[in-house]
Short mmCIF file of C-alpha atoms in Angstrom, two decimals:
data_model
loop_
_atom_site.label_atom_id
_atom_site.label_comp_id
_atom_site.label_asym_id
_atom_site.label_seq_id
_atom_site.Cartn_x
_atom_site.Cartn_y
_atom_site.Cartn_z
CA UNK A 12 90.10 100.74 33.84
CA UNK A 13 91.93 104.02 33.12
CA UNK A 14 90.76 105.86 30.00
CA UNK A 15 93.06 105.61 26.99
CA UNK A 16 94.83 108.89 26.32
CA UNK A 17 93.56 110.72 23.23
CA UNK A 18 95.86 112.03 20.50
CA UNK A 19 95.84 115.83 20.28
CA UNK A 20 94.78 117.22 16.91
CA UNK A 21 94.04 120.37 14.92
CA UNK A 22 90.91 120.22 12.78
CA UNK A 23 90.96 122.09 9.44
CA UNK A 24 87.53 123.71 9.48
CA UNK A 25 85.96 125.17 6.33
CA UNK A 26 82.59 125.90 7.92
CA UNK A 27 80.74 123.62 5.49
CA UNK A 28 78.89 120.33 5.67
CA UNK A 29 81.85 118.00 5.06
CA UNK A 30 83.81 119.67 7.85
CA UNK A 31 80.79 119.44 10.13
CA UNK A 32 80.26 115.74 9.44
CA UNK A 33 83.97 114.92 9.74
CA UNK A 34 84.16 116.76 13.07
CA UNK A 35 81.07 114.92 14.29
CA UNK A 36 82.67 111.58 13.39
CA UNK A 37 85.91 112.51 15.16
CA UNK A 38 84.13 113.63 18.32
CA UNK A 39 82.08 110.42 18.36
CA UNK A 40 85.12 108.20 17.76
CA UNK A 41 87.02 109.69 20.73
CA UNK A 42 90.45 108.76 19.30
CA UNK A 43 91.45 112.42 18.97
CA UNK A 44 91.17 115.43 21.23
CA UNK A 45 90.50 118.40 18.95
CA UNK A 46 92.41 121.29 20.49
CA UNK A 47 91.79 123.85 17.74
CA UNK A 48 89.73 124.55 14.64
CA UNK A 49 91.96 126.04 11.92
CA UNK A 50 90.40 128.10 9.14
CA UNK A 51 91.94 129.95 6.20
CA UNK A 52 90.51 133.40 5.48
CA UNK A 53 91.14 136.02 2.83
CA UNK A 54 92.78 138.89 4.71
CA UNK A 55 91.47 141.57 2.34
CA UNK A 56 87.82 140.56 2.61
CA UNK A 57 87.80 138.82 6.00
CA UNK A 58 85.91 135.87 4.58
CA UNK A 59 86.53 132.13 4.52
CA UNK A 60 88.61 131.27 1.46
CA UNK A 61 86.51 130.08 -1.48
CA UNK A 62 83.32 129.87 0.61
CA UNK A 63 83.01 133.64 0.97
CA UNK A 64 81.47 133.36 4.46
CA UNK A 65 81.99 136.31 6.79
CA UNK A 66 84.53 136.04 9.59
CA UNK A 67 81.84 136.89 12.17
CA UNK A 68 79.81 133.81 11.21
CA UNK A 69 82.92 131.64 11.43
CA UNK A 70 83.51 132.93 14.96
CA UNK A 71 79.91 132.14 15.89
CA UNK A 72 80.36 128.60 14.58
CA UNK A 73 83.45 128.07 16.74
CA UNK A 74 81.67 129.49 19.80
CA UNK A 75 78.69 127.19 19.25
CA UNK A 76 81.00 124.19 18.81
CA UNK A 77 83.07 125.09 21.87
CA UNK A 78 86.53 124.54 20.36
CA UNK A 79 89.12 127.38 20.15
CA UNK A 80 89.50 128.88 16.67
CA UNK A 81 92.82 129.55 14.93
CA UNK A 82 92.51 131.91 11.94
CA UNK A 83 95.09 131.84 9.18
CA UNK A 84 94.97 134.82 6.81
CA UNK A 85 96.18 134.81 3.20
CA UNK A 86 96.52 137.77 0.84
CA UNK A 87 98.10 136.51 -2.36
CA UNK A 88 96.31 133.18 -2.60
CA UNK A 89 99.46 131.46 -3.85
CA UNK A 90 100.51 127.97 -2.81
CA UNK A 91 103.77 129.39 -1.44
CA UNK A 92 101.97 131.81 0.85
CA UNK A 93 99.50 129.16 2.01
CA UNK A 94 102.22 126.61 2.73
CA UNK A 95 104.41 129.16 4.49
CA UNK A 96 101.59 130.33 6.75
CA UNK A 97 100.34 126.82 7.39
CA UNK A 98 103.80 125.63 8.38
CA UNK A 99 104.11 128.45 10.91
CA UNK A 100 100.72 127.65 12.46
CA UNK A 101 101.40 123.93 12.63
CA UNK A 102 104.81 124.36 14.21
CA UNK A 103 103.15 126.36 16.97
CA UNK A 104 100.59 123.60 17.42
CA UNK A 105 103.30 120.96 17.44
CA UNK A 106 105.06 122.83 20.24
CA UNK A 107 101.92 122.15 22.29
CA UNK A 108 102.22 118.42 21.72
CA UNK A 109 99.82 118.25 18.77
CA UNK A 110 100.85 115.77 16.09
CA UNK A 111 97.73 115.23 13.98
CA UNK A 112 95.77 117.43 11.56
CA UNK A 113 92.28 116.36 10.51
CA UNK A 114 90.71 117.11 7.11
CA UNK A 115 87.22 116.56 5.69
CA UNK A 116 88.34 115.49 2.20
CA UNK A 117 86.57 112.49 0.70
CA UNK A 118 88.15 111.16 -2.49
CA UNK A 119 90.49 113.56 -4.33
CA UNK A 120 93.83 111.75 -4.42
CA UNK A 121 95.93 114.74 -5.53
CA UNK A 122 94.52 116.88 -2.73
CA UNK A 123 95.23 114.21 -0.12
CA UNK A 124 98.80 113.80 -1.38
CA UNK A 125 99.27 117.58 -1.27
CA UNK A 126 98.09 117.75 2.33
CA UNK A 127 100.18 114.78 3.43
CA UNK A 128 103.27 116.31 1.84
CA UNK A 129 102.72 119.53 3.80
CA UNK A 130 102.21 117.61 7.04
CA UNK A 131 105.41 115.64 6.51
CA UNK A 132 107.37 118.90 6.35
CA UNK A 133 106.53 119.60 9.99
CA UNK A 134 106.55 115.99 11.19
CA UNK A 135 102.77 115.76 11.59
CA UNK A 136 100.23 113.24 10.34
CA UNK A 137 97.13 113.99 8.24
CA UNK A 138 93.88 112.23 9.19
CA UNK A 139 90.89 111.80 6.84
CA UNK A 140 87.83 110.43 8.69
CA UNK A 141 85.56 110.52 5.61
CA UNK A 142 88.07 109.08 3.16
CA UNK A 143 86.69 106.97 0.30
CA UNK A 144 83.21 106.78 1.75
CA UNK A 145 80.34 106.89 -0.73
CA UNK A 146 79.28 110.52 -1.11
CA UNK A 147 75.60 109.63 -1.60
CA UNK A 148 75.69 107.72 1.69
CA UNK A 149 77.55 110.59 3.37
CA UNK A 150 75.01 113.27 2.45
CA UNK A 151 72.15 111.01 3.52
CA UNK A 152 73.91 110.36 6.84
CA UNK A 153 74.55 114.09 7.25
CA UNK A 154 70.86 114.90 6.77
CA UNK A 155 69.74 112.05 9.03
CA UNK A 156 71.74 113.65 11.87
CA UNK A 157 69.60 116.80 11.46
CA UNK A 158 72.45 119.04 10.40
CA UNK A 159 71.28 122.20 8.65
CA UNK A 160 73.34 123.88 5.96
CA UNK A 161 72.97 126.30 3.08
CA UNK A 162 74.95 126.74 -0.13
CA UNK A 163 77.14 129.84 -0.07
CA UNK A 164 79.05 129.37 -3.36
CA UNK A 165 78.35 127.42 -6.55
CA UNK A 166 80.49 126.75 -9.61
CA UNK A 167 78.66 128.00 -12.72
CA UNK A 168 79.96 125.08 -14.78
CA UNK A 169 77.57 122.86 -12.83
CA UNK A 170 74.95 124.97 -11.07
CA UNK A 171 73.16 128.26 -11.59
CA UNK A 172 72.21 131.24 -9.48
CA UNK A 173 69.08 129.46 -8.24
CA UNK A 174 71.21 126.93 -6.33
CA UNK A 175 73.18 129.42 -4.22
CA UNK A 176 71.67 130.50 -0.91
CA UNK A 177 69.62 127.29 -0.92
CA UNK A 178 69.14 124.84 1.95
CA UNK A 179 70.81 121.48 1.37
CA UNK A 180 68.10 118.92 2.00
CA UNK A 181 66.83 115.76 0.32
CA UNK A 182 65.06 117.80 -2.36
CA UNK A 183 68.26 119.73 -3.14
CA UNK A 184 70.29 116.53 -3.45
CA UNK A 185 67.63 114.93 -5.65
CA UNK A 186 67.63 117.99 -7.94
CA UNK A 187 71.38 117.92 -8.65
CA UNK A 188 72.45 117.12 -12.23
CA UNK A 189 73.97 113.69 -12.81
CA UNK A 190 77.46 115.19 -13.23
CA UNK A 191 77.41 116.87 -9.80
CA UNK A 192 78.76 114.94 -6.82
CA UNK A 193 76.17 114.75 -3.99
CA UNK A 194 78.71 116.30 -1.61
CA UNK A 195 80.14 118.75 -4.16
CA UNK A 196 83.53 117.11 -3.66
CA UNK A 197 84.79 118.29 -7.05
CA UNK A 198 84.15 121.90 -6.08
CA UNK A 199 80.67 122.11 -7.61
CA UNK A 200 79.32 123.90 -4.53
CA UNK A 201 80.33 124.99 -1.02
CA UNK A 202 78.21 125.38 2.07
CA UNK A 203 77.76 126.97 5.49
CA UNK A 204 76.61 124.71 8.31
CA UNK A 205 74.59 126.51 10.96
CA UNK A 206 72.90 123.85 13.09
CA UNK A 207 73.31 120.22 14.09
CA UNK A 208 74.65 117.86 16.78
CA UNK A 209 78.09 119.50 17.05
CA UNK A 210 76.57 122.93 17.80
CA UNK A 211 75.33 124.01 21.22
CA UNK A 212 72.98 126.45 19.50
CA UNK A 213 71.85 127.40 16.02
CA UNK A 214 73.76 130.21 14.31
CA UNK A 215 71.28 132.90 13.18
CA UNK A 216 71.82 134.59 9.82
CA UNK A 217 69.93 136.11 6.92
CA UNK A 218 70.37 135.60 3.20
CA UNK A 219 71.90 138.66 1.54
CA UNK A 220 72.53 139.54 -2.08
CA UNK A 221 73.77 137.10 -4.68
CA UNK A 222 76.96 138.10 -6.46
CA UNK A 223 78.59 136.61 -9.54
CA UNK A 224 82.40 136.66 -9.76
CA UNK A 225 84.06 135.71 -13.05
CA UNK A 226 86.87 133.19 -12.68
CA UNK A 227 89.64 135.64 -13.54
CA UNK A 228 88.52 137.99 -10.76
CA UNK A 229 88.17 135.09 -8.35
CA UNK A 230 91.75 134.09 -9.04
CA UNK A 231 92.92 137.60 -8.28
CA UNK A 232 90.90 137.60 -5.04
CA UNK A 233 92.56 134.32 -4.04
CA UNK A 234 91.59 130.78 -4.88
CA UNK A 235 92.70 128.62 -1.99
CA UNK A 236 95.24 125.88 -2.75
CA UNK A 237 92.75 123.11 -1.97
CA UNK A 238 90.45 124.49 -4.67
CA UNK A 239 93.37 124.66 -7.09
CA UNK A 240 94.09 121.00 -6.40
CA UNK A 241 90.46 120.13 -7.18
CA UNK A 242 90.67 122.04 -10.46
CA UNK A 243 93.99 120.35 -11.27
CA UNK A 244 92.56 116.88 -10.70
CA UNK A 245 89.48 117.70 -12.77
CA UNK A 246 91.70 118.88 -15.64
CA UNK A 247 93.74 115.67 -15.39
CA UNK A 248 90.60 113.56 -15.58
CA UNK A 249 89.43 115.52 -18.62
CA UNK A 250 92.36 114.19 -20.62
CA UNK A 251 91.01 110.65 -20.23
CA UNK A 252 87.37 111.50 -20.92
CA UNK A 253 85.74 111.49 -24.32
CA UNK A 254 83.40 114.27 -23.23
CA UNK A 255 85.00 117.35 -21.69
CA UNK A 256 83.65 118.53 -18.37
CA UNK A 257 81.75 121.84 -18.32
CA UNK A 258 84.05 124.87 -18.29
CA UNK A 259 84.03 127.04 -15.18
CA UNK A 260 83.56 130.70 -16.07
CA UNK A 261 82.88 131.96 -12.57
CA UNK A 262 81.16 131.45 -9.22
CA UNK A 263 77.87 132.54 -7.70
CA UNK A 264 78.10 133.66 -4.06
CA UNK A 265 75.32 134.37 -1.60
CA UNK A 266 76.22 136.80 1.15
CA UNK A 267 75.21 135.39 4.53
CA UNK A 268 74.54 138.17 7.01
CA UNK A 269 74.80 137.59 10.77
CA UNK A 270 71.43 138.14 12.44
#
């Protein structure tokens, strides 16, 4: 029996645990052939948007995965710039016969709608392999696969300095406050995945200094549109809650240094 032809796809890679698990699921499913990893970086700092991970570590991830990396740089951090750059990248991919773009989002409806709208502009389809799956089950599945990851950014409305630069394991998940999603899907924390079944080898790095950036400075540096969508949805939910969510004043980052 001839093998069924796979659909070509671009995978939007953040470098964190949800991306790693989503990519693992896609590679296991064999419906899609992932031609490229696509990552958004801040052009001024050469770091992954919102995560703050160095470009060199991103490149080492892609090398260890074995999939070509496409890097999209942003300066302003505005939705217009992001959408303009993304459209240009996707049109190039579409010219190669790629019609699908894969995301690791789990349950934020506004963010999914935003992505689907952008895909429709270029005649492509968004795919969400982790969509609506229980986040407690997802993090347990992630850990059971022996992925290794560390927090690189935490939102101070939910977590403190002690939680950044920390390995995400069962103890970490158990220690999270009740109002923090186990996968950090509301933007409570971001991570860097450095080992696991999708990597040919572990990515060596060292923990560097921890830096606090107030929210107003972070906005100036560039908050990626996906993060803005998370904040927007959280604000919308606040209107229907008797108790207001904690207010984000800034973010703790841990510099991860290539070893």
